[in-house]
Tab-separated table of C-alpha atoms in Angstrom:
chain	number	residue	atom	x	y	z
A	1	UNK	CA	1.621	16.003	9.601
A	2	UNK	CA	0.455	19.305	8.146
A	3	UNK	CA	0.575	20.079	4.464
A	4	UNK	CA	2.799	23.129	4.023
A	5	UNK	CA	2.073	24.095	0.459
A	6	UNK	CA	0.518	27.557	0.786
A	7	UNK	CA	2.914	30.457	0.545
A	8	UNK	CA	2.574	33.688	2.531
A	9	UNK	CA	4.741	36.594	1.392
A	10	UNK	CA	5.224	39.542	3.718
A	11	UNK	CA	7.252	42.726	3.582
A	12	UNK	CA	9.142	43.720	6.726
A	13	UNK	CA	11.819	46.198	7.629
A	14	UNK	CA	15.244	44.660	6.791
A	15	UNK	CA	16.609	45.335	10.298
A	16	UNK	CA	13.618	43.557	11.894
A	17	UNK	CA	14.061	40.646	9.489
A	18	UNK	CA	17.726	40.246	10.457
A	19	UNK	CA	16.913	40.454	14.179
A	20	UNK	CA	14.090	37.903	13.740
A	21	UNK	CA	16.338	35.498	11.832
A	22	UNK	CA	19.094	35.815	14.461
A	23	UNK	CA	16.633	35.139	17.284
A	24	UNK	CA	15.174	32.133	15.464
A	25	UNK	CA	18.662	30.722	14.851
A	26	UNK	CA	19.582	31.232	18.509
A	27	UNK	CA	16.509	29.181	19.460
A	28	UNK	CA	17.317	26.514	16.847
A	29	UNK	CA	14.097	27.268	14.970
A	30	UNK	CA	13.458	28.309	11.403
A	31	UNK	CA	11.603	31.562	10.753
A	32	UNK	CA	8.864	29.493	9.081
A	33	UNK	CA	8.379	27.384	12.204
A	34	UNK	CA	7.992	30.505	14.333
A	35	UNK	CA	5.578	32.167	11.908
A	36	UNK	CA	3.427	29.012	11.709
A	37	UNK	CA	3.295	28.919	15.531
A	38	UNK	CA	2.396	32.622	15.684
A	39	UNK	CA	-0.432	32.049	13.185
A	40	UNK	CA	-1.783	29.081	15.191
A	41	UNK	CA	-1.678	31.139	18.398
A	42	UNK	CA	-3.332	34.158	16.744
A	43	UNK	CA	-6.147	32.017	15.349
A	44	UNK	CA	-6.683	30.327	18.721
A	45	UNK	CA	-6.688	33.666	20.558
A	46	UNK	CA	-9.490	34.860	18.301
A	47	UNK	CA	-11.505	31.649	18.489
A	48	UNK	CA	-10.902	30.711	14.869
A	49	UNK	CA	-10.841	27.008	14.106
A	50	UNK	CA	-9.448	25.368	11.018
A	51	UNK	CA	-9.071	21.881	9.714
A	52	UNK	CA	-5.626	20.724	8.762
A	53	UNK	CA	-5.390	18.509	5.714
A	54	UNK	CA	-3.338	15.571	6.885
A	55	UNK	CA	-0.615	14.251	4.662
A	56	UNK	CA	-0.055	10.524	4.456
A	57	UNK	CA	3.681	9.827	4.408
A	58	UNK	CA	4.702	8.484	1.009
A	59	UNK	CA	1.531	9.716	-0.712
A	60	UNK	CA	2.081	12.171	-3.540
A	61	UNK	CA	0.351	15.537	-3.341
A	62	UNK	CA	-2.271	16.267	-6.045
A	63	UNK	CA	0.022	18.753	-7.811
A	64	UNK	CA	2.864	16.220	-7.840
A	65	UNK	CA	0.544	13.569	-9.291
A	66	UNK	CA	-0.629	15.988	-11.989
A	67	UNK	CA	2.962	16.877	-12.924
A	68	UNK	CA	3.921	13.206	-13.086
A	69	UNK	CA	0.929	12.470	-15.337
A	70	UNK	CA	1.829	15.392	-17.626
A	71	UNK	CA	5.389	14.058	-17.949
A	72	UNK	CA	4.087	10.593	-18.841
A	73	UNK	CA	1.703	12.008	-21.446
A	74	UNK	CA	4.454	14.185	-22.935
A	75	UNK	CA	6.821	11.214	-23.100
A	76	UNK	CA	4.282	9.217	-25.119
A	77	UNK	CA	4.142	11.884	-27.799
A	78	UNK	CA	1.094	12.996	-29.808
A	79	UNK	CA	-1.953	10.731	-29.880
A	80	UNK	CA	-2.736	9.020	-33.140
A	81	UNK	CA	-6.344	8.874	-34.247
């Protein structure tokens, strides 16, 4: 399973966005699924390879582990020396 944690923000014409979303819905796909497929196809067409970081089901992502640790530290209160 791919890690889907990087965000890509694009600006498009509102009419094209609506048409794209309608087409995706008609094909029972999310816009994100279609964009990810387009990116994979574009990279392949240009001979670009990449390595997907696999995600182990049930394993917390590094950011999630860091947030959990910060909550635990905050819950303990200030350290006494």
